[in-house]
Amino acid sequence: MRTHSRTSRRLAGLVAVLALGAGSLAGCAEDPAEPSGSAAYDGGTSGGGGGGTTLTVGVFGAFGLKEAGLYDEYMKLNKDVVVKQTSIERNENYYPQLLTHLGSGSGLADIQAVEVNNIAEITATQADKLMDLGRTEGVREESFLPWKWSQATTPGGKTVGLGTDIGPQGICYRRDLFAKAGLPTDRTAVGKLWAGDWRKYLAAGKRYKARAPRGTVFVDSAAGVMAAITGGHEKRFYDADGKVVYKTNPAVRRAWDTAAEFARTGLTGRLQQFTPAWDQGFANATFATVSCPAWMLGYIQDKAGEAGRGKWDVAAAPRPSNWGGSFLTVPETGRNKAAAARLAAWLTAPEQQAKLFEKRGSFPSARAAYDLPAVSGARHAYFGNAPMGRIFADAAQGVPVQIVGPKDLVIAQNLADIGMLQVDQKGRSSRQGWDAAVKAIDNALDR
């Protein structure tokens, strides 16, 4: 949906809207129409007028549920319920407040959203303060992707969060630049260039460079490549026992080394993602590929503009990988816990997730939604009428059950913004960049 599981806090609050079928929807990073400010509530919910129930939902950014009309639909189906949402624009402001309110047991909404990079900490340290939504009527574990369900489930089997969206990744590429570089342009043939191995993606980049159109490079950033690779591994920064293992994990080092080689061989635009310079790169067609989850397609359309229509396309990534996603939780202190749990279950049901995808581009975490027409038949006119539903559903079902640690975001940010950025932009050696990242991570984890 909206937020970062990769490079920088700039992504918090981001929503990119996918244009599907014949329609075209406008995207936004942070919706100015969405109210922002404190997510605090005076002791939870109160009864609505005429004996009804008011349920409050606390989210970050333009989360999409309200924008897709799901609250209005629920209230039409349940005349005695009023749903009210409060949003804080950025997750780095929202999440500390959520932890504070959970600690005090007050000031909480009936439903609180949690971003994927925070769900491990919430599940490990706050599970006793949240309802077991796996026991809610109508919730079926088998409806969800196993790896998504497991992220919000304790070792004892308590499921404290229901998944809303995920970010299965493809590779977005410029058909026109590929043609000029002598590479195939058909999305199936493009996917075969690197199928099964990110090193083949590197090899394709070297082929591109040999005949690259003047003023262009193969990929936007080395950090983006690194994060895309690590997003497809079961074990990244932590092991199953909760120990920090990124320093010794071969998967992380391979991702680092591969990304550093992209930088060393001049295949990157040396850009930092979600900065004005990166946006300008889309507008000026200065790079030919970028790792992209479903929610980024609207972002690309917005930044590349009409000049990019029909020139961008999407192929399968070398290996399945995920970037982003969120959950809904229900605090135990709420006055209307049962009603809140029913609303959370309805909002995350496959049918509603399909509607959210259709209207907002948020890819469902409920695999039961993948056969629904809104998902299975989804195409994107801007990207050459690419079959978005099929491409991203295939990717989603290949993502492993990933171990998410409490400080995943801290580790990922420093690997990208402190370490790999130095290699990519400042010409530091791979070893120098790695050492700088490790030092920053050690300092952050020791606090």
GROMACS .gro file of C-alpha atoms in nm:
model
  447
    1MET     CA    1   0.000   0.000   0.000
    2ARG     CA    2   0.178   0.306   0.102
    3THR     CA    3   0.490   0.260   0.299
    4HIS     CA    4   0.847   0.173   0.291
    5SER     CA    5   1.007  -0.154   0.354
    6ARG     CA    6   1.330  -0.047   0.200
    7THR     CA    7   1.532   0.261   0.170
    8SER     CA    8   1.424   0.567   0.361
    9ARG     CA    9   1.165   0.725   0.579
   10ARG     CA   10   1.054   0.930   0.279
   11LEU     CA   11   0.836   0.638   0.183
   12ALA     CA   12   0.623   0.656   0.496
   13GLY     CA   13   0.278   0.775   0.405
   14LEU     CA   14   0.327   0.701   0.036
   15VAL     CA   15   0.032   0.577  -0.162
   16ALA     CA   16   0.074   0.515  -0.531
   17VAL     CA   17  -0.247   0.453  -0.717
   18LEU     CA   18  -0.271   0.197  -0.991
   19ALA     CA   19  -0.467   0.273  -1.305
   20LEU     CA   20  -0.652  -0.041  -1.406
   21GLY     CA   21  -0.842  -0.148  -1.711
   22ALA     CA   22  -0.977   0.139  -1.916
   23GLY     CA   23  -0.989   0.369  -1.613
   24SER     CA   24  -0.709   0.588  -1.490
   25LEU     CA   25  -0.686   0.690  -1.124
   26ALA     CA   26  -0.476   0.971  -0.985
   27GLY     CA   27  -0.212   0.888  -0.724
   28CYS     CA   28  -0.075   1.084  -0.434
   29ALA     CA   29   0.212   1.050  -0.189
   30GLU     CA   30   0.036   1.211   0.103
   31ASP     CA   31  -0.326   1.304   0.059
   32PRO     CA   32  -0.372   1.666   0.172
   33ALA     CA   33  -0.744   1.606   0.203
   34GLU     CA   34  -0.685   1.336   0.462
   35PRO     CA   35  -0.696   1.481   0.816
   36SER     CA   36  -0.367   1.463   0.999
   37GLY     CA   37  -0.262   1.520   1.355
   38SER     CA   38  -0.288   1.317   1.674
   39ALA     CA   39  -0.431   0.968   1.657
   40ALA     CA   40  -0.531   0.988   2.022
   41TYR     CA   41  -0.884   0.915   2.132
   42ASP     CA   42  -1.046   0.986   2.465
   43GLY     CA   43  -1.069   0.640   2.608
   44GLY     CA   44  -1.181   0.460   2.291
   45THR     CA   45  -1.524   0.468   2.134
   46SER     CA   46  -1.857   0.592   2.247
   47GLY     CA   47  -2.205   0.497   2.148
   48GLY     CA   48  -2.337   0.663   1.835
   49GLY     CA   49  -2.665   0.842   1.803
   50GLY     CA   50  -2.980   0.639   1.846
   51GLY     CA   51  -2.801   0.362   2.032
   52GLY     CA   52  -2.558   0.297   1.749
   53THR     CA   53  -2.185   0.226   1.777
   54THR     CA   54  -1.903   0.453   1.666
   55LEU     CA   55  -1.585   0.273   1.566
   56THR     CA   56  -1.260   0.465   1.527
   57VAL     CA   57  -0.978   0.366   1.294
   58GLY     CA   58  -0.626   0.506   1.333
   59VAL     CA   59  -0.402   0.493   1.026
   60PHE     CA   60  -0.100   0.661   0.869
   61GLY     CA   61  -0.094   0.840   0.536
   62ALA     CA   62  -0.366   0.802   0.276
   63PHE     CA   63  -0.421   0.443   0.379
   64GLY     CA   64  -0.681   0.372   0.113
   65LEU     CA   65  -0.971   0.218   0.304
   66LYS     CA   66  -1.158   0.546   0.330
   67GLU     CA   67  -1.059   0.659  -0.018
   68ALA     CA   68  -1.186   0.334  -0.170
   69GLY     CA   69  -1.526   0.386  -0.006
   70LEU     CA   70  -1.505   0.079   0.216
   71TYR     CA   71  -1.615   0.257   0.533
   72ASP     CA   72  -1.920   0.397   0.357
   73GLU     CA   73  -2.007   0.054   0.223
   74TYR     CA   74  -1.976  -0.103   0.568
   75MET     CA   75  -2.200   0.163   0.722
   76LYS     CA   76  -2.464   0.097   0.456
   77LEU     CA   77  -2.455  -0.271   0.543
   78ASN     CA   78  -2.457  -0.198   0.918
   79LYS     CA   79  -2.695   0.092   0.984
   80ASP     CA   80  -2.611   0.100   1.356
   81VAL     CA   81  -2.238   0.155   1.300
   82VAL     CA   82  -2.051   0.480   1.234
   83VAL     CA   83  -1.687   0.452   1.123
   84LYS     CA   84  -1.453   0.745   1.181
   85GLN     CA   85  -1.089   0.758   1.070
   86THR     CA   86  -0.797   0.968   1.190
   87SER     CA   87  -0.470   0.969   0.997
   88ILE     CA   88  -0.121   1.087   1.078
   89GLU     CA   89   0.063   1.156   0.754
   90ARG     CA   90   0.392   0.980   0.825
   91ASN     CA   91   0.447   0.642   0.986
   92GLU     CA   92   0.758   0.758   1.174
   93ASN     CA   93   0.529   0.997   1.366
   94TYR     CA   94   0.236   0.758   1.388
   95TYR     CA   95   0.419   0.451   1.518
   96PRO     CA   96   0.587   0.604   1.828
   97GLN     CA   97   0.249   0.742   1.934
   98LEU     CA   98   0.093   0.400   1.887
   99LEU     CA   99   0.358   0.243   2.112
  100THR     CA  100   0.302   0.514   2.374
  101HIS     CA  101  -0.075   0.460   2.373
  102LEU     CA  102  -0.037   0.082   2.391
  103GLY     CA  103   0.196   0.127   2.686
  104SER     CA  104  -0.050   0.346   2.874
  105GLY     CA  105  -0.359   0.155   2.763
  106SER     CA  106  -0.535   0.476   2.665
  107GLY     CA  107  -0.575   0.705   2.368
  108LEU     CA  108  -0.616   0.418   2.123
  109ALA     CA  109  -0.851   0.383   1.829
  110ASP     CA  110  -1.072   0.076   1.810
  111ILE     CA  111  -0.866  -0.036   1.512
  112GLN     CA  112  -0.500   0.060   1.467
  113ALA     CA  113  -0.302   0.008   1.148
  114VAL     CA  114   0.055  -0.126   1.169
  115GLU     CA  115   0.314  -0.108   0.890
  116VAL     CA  116   0.499  -0.428   0.798
  117ASN     CA  117   0.834  -0.303   0.927
  118ASN     CA  118   0.678  -0.257   1.271
  119ILE     CA  119   0.467  -0.572   1.289
  120ALA     CA  120   0.744  -0.794   1.427
  121GLU     CA  121   0.801  -0.561   1.723
  122ILE     CA  122   0.428  -0.526   1.783
  123THR     CA  123   0.378  -0.904   1.770
  124ALA     CA  124   0.674  -0.975   1.998
  125THR     CA  125   0.617  -0.704   2.259
  126GLN     CA  126   0.251  -0.595   2.245
  127ALA     CA  127   0.056  -0.915   2.174
  128ASP     CA  128  -0.099  -0.920   2.521
  129LYS     CA  129  -0.254  -0.579   2.451
  130LEU     CA  130  -0.415  -0.681   2.122
  131MET     CA  131  -0.704  -0.911   2.035
  132ASP     CA  132  -0.652  -1.248   1.871
  133LEU     CA  133  -0.813  -1.168   1.539
  134GLY     CA  134  -0.758  -1.521   1.414
  135ARG     CA  135  -1.053  -1.620   1.632
  136THR     CA  136  -1.288  -1.361   1.483
  137GLU     CA  137  -1.590  -1.500   1.304
  138GLY     CA  138  -1.538  -1.503   0.929
  139VAL     CA  139  -1.158  -1.487   0.943
  140ARG     CA  140  -0.994  -1.781   0.768
  141GLU     CA  141  -0.620  -1.830   0.781
  142GLU     CA  142  -0.627  -2.017   0.451
  143SER     CA  143  -0.761  -1.706   0.277
  144PHE     CA  144  -0.430  -1.528   0.336
  145LEU     CA  145  -0.082  -1.586   0.202
  146PRO     CA  146   0.102  -1.801   0.458
  147TRP     CA  147   0.394  -1.562   0.487
  148LYS     CA  148   0.165  -1.265   0.547
  149TRP     CA  149  -0.037  -1.447   0.813
  150SER     CA  150   0.277  -1.559   0.995
  151GLN     CA  151   0.416  -1.205   1.022
  152ALA     CA  152   0.147  -1.106   1.274
  153THR     CA  153   0.121  -1.440   1.456
  154THR     CA  154   0.304  -1.516   1.780
  155PRO     CA  155   0.492  -1.842   1.838
  156GLY     CA  156   0.196  -1.944   2.053
  157GLY     CA  157  -0.044  -1.901   1.761
  158LYS     CA  158  -0.210  -1.570   1.851
  159THR     CA  159  -0.276  -1.359   1.540
  160VAL     CA  160  -0.270  -0.993   1.643
  161GLY     CA  161  -0.302  -0.839   1.295
  162LEU     CA  162  -0.493  -0.906   0.975
  163GLY     CA  163  -0.305  -0.826   0.656
  164THR     CA  164  -0.437  -0.555   0.427
  165ASP     CA  165  -0.199  -0.527   0.133
  166ILE     CA  166   0.142  -0.648   0.020
  167GLY     CA  167   0.403  -0.533  -0.231
  168PRO     CA  168   0.499  -0.821  -0.463
  169GLN     CA  169   0.759  -0.699  -0.708
  170GLY     CA  170   0.818  -0.700  -1.079
  171ILE     CA  171   1.073  -0.518  -1.290
  172CYS     CA  172   0.938  -0.209  -1.464
  173TYR     CA  173   1.131  -0.132  -1.781
  174ARG     CA  174   1.134   0.111  -2.073
  175ARG     CA  175   1.047  -0.072  -2.393
  176ASP     CA  176   1.187   0.207  -2.609
  177LEU     CA  177   1.525   0.210  -2.435
  178PHE     CA  178   1.550  -0.169  -2.447
  179ALA     CA  179   1.483  -0.162  -2.822
  180LYS     CA  180   1.754   0.097  -2.881
  181ALA     CA  181   1.999  -0.113  -2.677
  182GLY     CA  182   1.921  -0.424  -2.879
  183LEU     CA  183   1.740  -0.607  -2.598
  184PRO     CA  184   1.402  -0.779  -2.634
  185THR     CA  185   1.095  -0.570  -2.555
  186ASP     CA  186   0.820  -0.832  -2.511
  187ARG     CA  187   0.757  -0.870  -2.138
  188THR     CA  188   0.780  -1.249  -2.145
  189ALA     CA  189   1.111  -1.239  -2.332
  190VAL     CA  190   1.239  -0.968  -2.100
  191GLY     CA  191   1.154  -1.177  -1.795
  192LYS     CA  192   1.348  -1.468  -1.944
  193LEU     CA  193   1.661  -1.252  -1.960
  194TRP     CA  194   1.699  -1.276  -1.584
  195ALA     CA  195   1.461  -1.553  -1.477
  196GLY     CA  196   1.568  -1.723  -1.155
  197ASP     CA  197   1.883  -1.527  -1.076
  198TRP     CA  198   1.954  -1.163  -0.988
  199ARG     CA  199   2.303  -1.209  -1.134
  200LYS     CA  200   2.131  -1.251  -1.471
  201TYR     CA  201   1.974  -0.910  -1.412
  202LEU     CA  202   2.328  -0.779  -1.369
  203ALA     CA  203   2.432  -0.952  -1.692
  204ALA     CA  204   2.138  -0.793  -1.875
  205GLY     CA  205   2.255  -0.457  -1.743
  206LYS     CA  206   2.599  -0.510  -1.889
  207ARG     CA  207   2.441  -0.598  -2.225
  208TYR     CA  208   2.235  -0.281  -2.202
  209LYS     CA  209   2.539  -0.068  -2.123
  210ALA     CA  210   2.723  -0.193  -2.432
  211ARG     CA  211   2.465  -0.026  -2.658
  212ALA     CA  212   2.288   0.209  -2.418
  213PRO     CA  213   2.113   0.512  -2.565
  214ARG     CA  214   2.310   0.825  -2.491
  215GLY     CA  215   2.250   0.969  -2.144
  216THR     CA  216   2.084   0.656  -2.002
  217VAL     CA  217   2.179   0.382  -1.758
  218PHE     CA  218   2.030   0.043  -1.683
  219VAL     CA  219   1.888   0.086  -1.332
  220ASP     CA  220   1.803   0.371  -1.099
  221SER     CA  221   2.003   0.280  -0.789
  222ALA     CA  222   2.224   0.015  -0.633
  223ALA     CA  223   2.032   0.035  -0.305
  224GLY     CA  224   1.708  -0.048  -0.485
  225VAL     CA  225   1.865  -0.359  -0.634
  226MET     CA  226   2.000  -0.469  -0.296
  227ALA     CA  227   1.666  -0.432  -0.122
  228ALA     CA  228   1.481  -0.612  -0.400
  229ILE     CA  229   1.713  -0.910  -0.363
  230THR     CA  230   1.692  -0.928   0.015
  231GLY     CA  231   1.313  -0.895  -0.007
  232GLY     CA  232   1.297  -1.246  -0.151
  233HIS     CA  233   1.481  -1.434   0.123
  234GLU     CA  234   1.331  -1.609   0.422
  235LYS     CA  235   1.616  -1.500   0.648
  236ARG     CA  236   1.756  -1.151   0.608
  237PHE     CA  237   1.851  -0.950   0.912
  238TYR     CA  238   1.730  -1.180   1.194
  239ASP     CA  239   1.716  -1.554   1.246
  240ALA     CA  240   1.423  -1.753   1.380
  241ASP     CA  241   1.545  -1.702   1.738
  242GLY     CA  242   1.538  -1.323   1.705
  243LYS     CA  243   1.915  -1.283   1.678
  244VAL     CA  244   2.057  -1.012   1.451
  245VAL     CA  245   2.243  -1.203   1.177
  246TYR     CA  246   2.271  -0.966   0.880
  247LYS     CA  247   2.651  -0.943   0.917
  248THR     CA  248   2.699  -1.316   0.869
  249ASN     CA  249   2.398  -1.402   0.655
  250PRO     CA  250   2.526  -1.511   0.310
  251ALA     CA  251   2.200  -1.395   0.147
  252VAL     CA  252   2.254  -1.038   0.266
  253ARG     CA  253   2.618  -1.037   0.162
  254ARG     CA  254   2.533  -1.173  -0.184
  255ALA     CA  255   2.271  -0.902  -0.224
  256TRP     CA  256   2.523  -0.642  -0.111
  257ASP     CA  257   2.795  -0.769  -0.345
  258THR     CA  258   2.562  -0.786  -0.644
  259ALA     CA  259   2.429  -0.435  -0.585
  260ALA     CA  260   2.782  -0.302  -0.534
  261GLU     CA  261   2.882  -0.453  -0.869
  262PHE     CA  262   2.596  -0.264  -1.034
  263ALA     CA  263   2.750   0.053  -0.895
  264ARG     CA  264   3.111  -0.041  -0.973
  265THR     CA  265   3.037  -0.121  -1.337
  266GLY     CA  266   2.844   0.202  -1.398
  267LEU     CA  267   2.500   0.050  -1.446
  268THR     CA  268   2.315   0.278  -1.203
  269GLY     CA  269   2.186   0.634  -1.213
  270ARG     CA  270   2.342   0.684  -0.867
  271LEU     CA  271   2.006   0.805  -0.743
  272GLN     CA  272   1.842   0.785  -0.402
  273GLN     CA  273   1.487   0.662  -0.430
  274PHE     CA  274   1.197   0.895  -0.348
  275THR     CA  275   1.396   1.214  -0.396
  276PRO     CA  276   1.337   1.492  -0.650
  277ALA     CA  277   1.633   1.368  -0.855
  278TRP     CA  278   1.481   1.020  -0.875
  279ASP     CA  279   1.148   1.165  -0.982
  280GLN     CA  280   1.329   1.363  -1.251
  281GLY     CA  281   1.491   1.043  -1.372
  282PHE     CA  282   1.147   0.904  -1.451
  283ALA     CA  283   1.046   1.224  -1.625
  284ASN     CA  284   1.362   1.236  -1.838
  285ALA     CA  285   1.384   0.860  -1.908
  286THR     CA  286   1.742   0.842  -1.777
  287PHE     CA  287   1.720   0.483  -1.651
  288ALA     CA  288   1.576   0.177  -1.820
  289THR     CA  289   1.463  -0.041  -1.527
  290VAL     CA  290   1.350  -0.022  -1.166
  291SER     CA  291   1.231  -0.285  -0.919
  292CYS     CA  292   0.864  -0.208  -0.864
  293PRO     CA  293   0.585  -0.346  -0.647
  294ALA     CA  294   0.226  -0.308  -0.763
  295TRP     CA  295   0.173   0.014  -0.572
  296MET     CA  296   0.465   0.186  -0.750
  297LEU     CA  297   0.301   0.174  -1.092
  298GLY     CA  298   0.088   0.477  -1.017
  299TYR     CA  299   0.394   0.658  -0.890
  300ILE     CA  300   0.581   0.589  -1.214
  301GLN     CA  301   0.282   0.701  -1.419
  302ASP     CA  302   0.266   1.024  -1.223
  303LYS     CA  303   0.639   1.103  -1.253
  304ALA     CA  304   0.695   0.985  -1.611
  305GLY     CA  305   0.375   1.152  -1.730
  306GLU     CA  306   0.204   1.114  -2.065
  307ALA     CA  307   0.540   1.099  -2.240
  308GLY     CA  308   0.598   0.758  -2.081
  309ARG     CA  309   0.262   0.604  -2.173
  310GLY     CA  310   0.314   0.281  -2.366
  311LYS     CA  311   0.691   0.305  -2.322
  312TRP     CA  312   0.697   0.156  -1.973
  313ASP     CA  313   0.610  -0.211  -1.926
  314VAL     CA  314   0.638  -0.473  -1.649
  315ALA     CA  315   0.811  -0.812  -1.646
  316ALA     CA  316   0.853  -1.070  -1.374
  317ALA     CA  317   1.142  -1.009  -1.134
  318PRO     CA  318   1.433  -1.257  -1.130
  319ARG     CA  319   1.293  -1.409  -0.810
  320PRO     CA  320   0.976  -1.337  -0.608
  321SER     CA  321   1.024  -1.051  -0.365
  322ASN     CA  322   0.808  -0.824  -0.151
  323TRP     CA  323   0.827  -0.454  -0.064
  324GLY     CA  324   0.566  -0.312   0.172
  325GLY     CA  325   0.232  -0.393   0.326
  326SER     CA  326   0.030  -0.329   0.641
  327PHE     CA  327  -0.201  -0.483   0.902
  328LEU     CA  328  -0.506  -0.396   1.111
  329THR     CA  329  -0.501  -0.462   1.485
  330VAL     CA  330  -0.765  -0.428   1.758
  331PRO     CA  331  -0.649  -0.311   2.104
  332GLU     CA  332  -0.790  -0.493   2.404
  333THR     CA  333  -0.880  -0.165   2.575
  334GLY     CA  334  -1.150  -0.072   2.325
  335ARG     CA  335  -1.509  -0.036   2.445
  336ASN     CA  336  -1.643  -0.214   2.138
  337LYS     CA  337  -1.380  -0.480   2.075
  338ALA     CA  338  -1.612  -0.734   1.920
  339ALA     CA  339  -1.759  -0.481   1.680
  340ALA     CA  340  -1.411  -0.354   1.592
  341ALA     CA  341  -1.289  -0.707   1.523
  342ARG     CA  342  -1.586  -0.766   1.291
  343LEU     CA  343  -1.503  -0.446   1.101
  344ALA     CA  344  -1.133  -0.541   1.075
  345ALA     CA  345  -1.232  -0.885   0.947
  346TRP     CA  346  -1.466  -0.735   0.686
  347LEU     CA  347  -1.211  -0.476   0.567
  348THR     CA  348  -0.948  -0.747   0.512
  349ALA     CA  349  -1.178  -1.007   0.357
  350PRO     CA  350  -1.083  -1.112   0.000
  351GLU     CA  351  -1.377  -0.927  -0.156
  352GLN     CA  352  -1.282  -0.596   0.006
  353GLN     CA  353  -0.913  -0.643  -0.071
  354ALA     CA  354  -1.006  -0.692  -0.437
  355LYS     CA  355  -1.202  -0.366  -0.430
  356LEU     CA  356  -0.908  -0.188  -0.268
  357PHE     CA  357  -0.681  -0.315  -0.544
  358GLU     CA  358  -0.924  -0.211  -0.814
  359LYS     CA  359  -0.966   0.140  -0.676
  360ARG     CA  360  -0.632   0.211  -0.509
  361GLY     CA  361  -0.375  -0.032  -0.652
  362SER     CA  362  -0.304  -0.196  -0.314
  363PHE     CA  363  -0.228  -0.559  -0.393
  364PRO     CA  364  -0.423  -0.809  -0.176
  365SER     CA  365  -0.257  -1.015   0.094
  366ALA     CA  366  -0.561  -1.243   0.078
  367ARG     CA  367  -0.471  -1.500  -0.184
  368ALA     CA  368  -0.839  -1.590  -0.208
  369ALA     CA  369  -0.881  -1.257  -0.387
  370TYR     CA  370  -0.656  -1.356  -0.675
  371ASP     CA  371  -0.928  -1.547  -0.860
  372LEU     CA  372  -1.176  -1.262  -0.834
  373PRO     CA  373  -1.223  -1.073  -1.163
  374ALA     CA  374  -1.108  -0.741  -1.019
  375VAL     CA  375  -0.766  -0.897  -0.960
  376SER     CA  376  -0.732  -1.180  -1.211
  377GLY     CA  377  -0.842  -0.964  -1.503
  378ALA     CA  378  -0.660  -0.645  -1.402
  379ARG     CA  379  -0.456  -0.477  -1.673
  380HIS     CA  380  -0.273  -0.146  -1.679
  381ALA     CA  381  -0.322   0.063  -1.993
  382TYR     CA  382  -0.026   0.293  -1.922
  383PHE     CA  383   0.210  -0.007  -1.904
  384GLY     CA  384   0.120  -0.155  -2.240
  385ASN     CA  385  -0.197  -0.317  -2.105
  386ALA     CA  386   0.019  -0.545  -1.893
  387PRO     CA  387  -0.173  -0.815  -1.700
  388MET     CA  388  -0.103  -0.672  -1.356
  389GLY     CA  389  -0.320  -0.913  -1.162
  390ARG     CA  390  -0.146  -1.221  -1.298
  391ILE     CA  391   0.210  -1.083  -1.278
  392PHE     CA  392   0.184  -0.973  -0.917
  393ALA     CA  393  -0.024  -1.270  -0.801
  394ASP     CA  394   0.242  -1.506  -0.933
  395ALA     CA  395   0.509  -1.304  -0.752
  396ALA     CA  396   0.311  -1.290  -0.427
  397GLN     CA  397   0.263  -1.664  -0.412
  398GLY     CA  398   0.635  -1.722  -0.457
  399VAL     CA  399   0.752  -1.504  -0.168
  400PRO     CA  400   0.889  -1.717   0.120
  401VAL     CA  401   0.768  -1.695   0.479
  402GLN     CA  402   1.005  -1.421   0.585
  403ILE     CA  403   1.152  -1.364   0.928
  404VAL     CA  404   1.082  -1.002   1.021
  405GLY     CA  405   1.274  -0.863   1.316
  406PRO     CA  406   1.188  -0.570   1.543
  407LYS     CA  407   1.456  -0.342   1.393
  408ASP     CA  408   1.437  -0.453   1.031
  409LEU     CA  409   1.367  -0.096   0.921
  410VAL     CA  410   1.672   0.041   1.104
  411ILE     CA  411   1.900  -0.218   0.945
  412ALA     CA  412   1.753  -0.176   0.596
  413GLN     CA  413   1.773   0.203   0.610
  414ASN     CA  414   2.135   0.209   0.715
  415LEU     CA  415   2.243  -0.056   0.465
  416ALA     CA  416   2.084   0.154   0.192
  417ASP     CA  417   2.128   0.517   0.294
  418ILE     CA  418   2.457   0.497   0.485
  419GLY     CA  419   2.632   0.204   0.317
  420MET     CA  420   2.525   0.144  -0.041
  421LEU     CA  421   2.465   0.511  -0.113
  422GLN     CA  422   2.832   0.580  -0.041
  423VAL     CA  423   2.933   0.308  -0.285
  424ASP     CA  424   2.691   0.428  -0.550
  425GLN     CA  425   2.727   0.806  -0.521
  426LYS     CA  426   3.068   0.867  -0.363
  427GLY     CA  427   3.272   0.592  -0.524
  428ARG     CA  428   3.362   0.426  -0.195
  429SER     CA  429   3.470   0.063  -0.213
  430SER     CA  430   3.226  -0.213  -0.130
  431ARG     CA  431   3.416  -0.281   0.193
  432GLN     CA  432   3.416   0.085   0.296
  433GLY     CA  433   3.043   0.112   0.239
  434TRP     CA  434   2.972  -0.208   0.429
  435ASP     CA  435   3.185  -0.100   0.726
  436ALA     CA  436   3.009   0.238   0.738
  437ALA     CA  437   2.668   0.070   0.738
  438VAL     CA  438   2.764  -0.178   1.009
  439LYS     CA  439   2.896   0.101   1.231
  440ALA     CA  440   2.575   0.299   1.191
  441ILE     CA  441   2.357  -0.007   1.255
  442ASP     CA  442   2.555  -0.107   1.564
  443ASN     CA  443   2.517   0.243   1.705
  444ALA     CA  444   2.143   0.246   1.632
  445LEU     CA  445   2.079  -0.098   1.785
  446ASP     CA  446   2.280  -0.015   2.098
  447ARG     CA  447   2.055   0.281   2.183
   0.00000   0.00000   0.00000
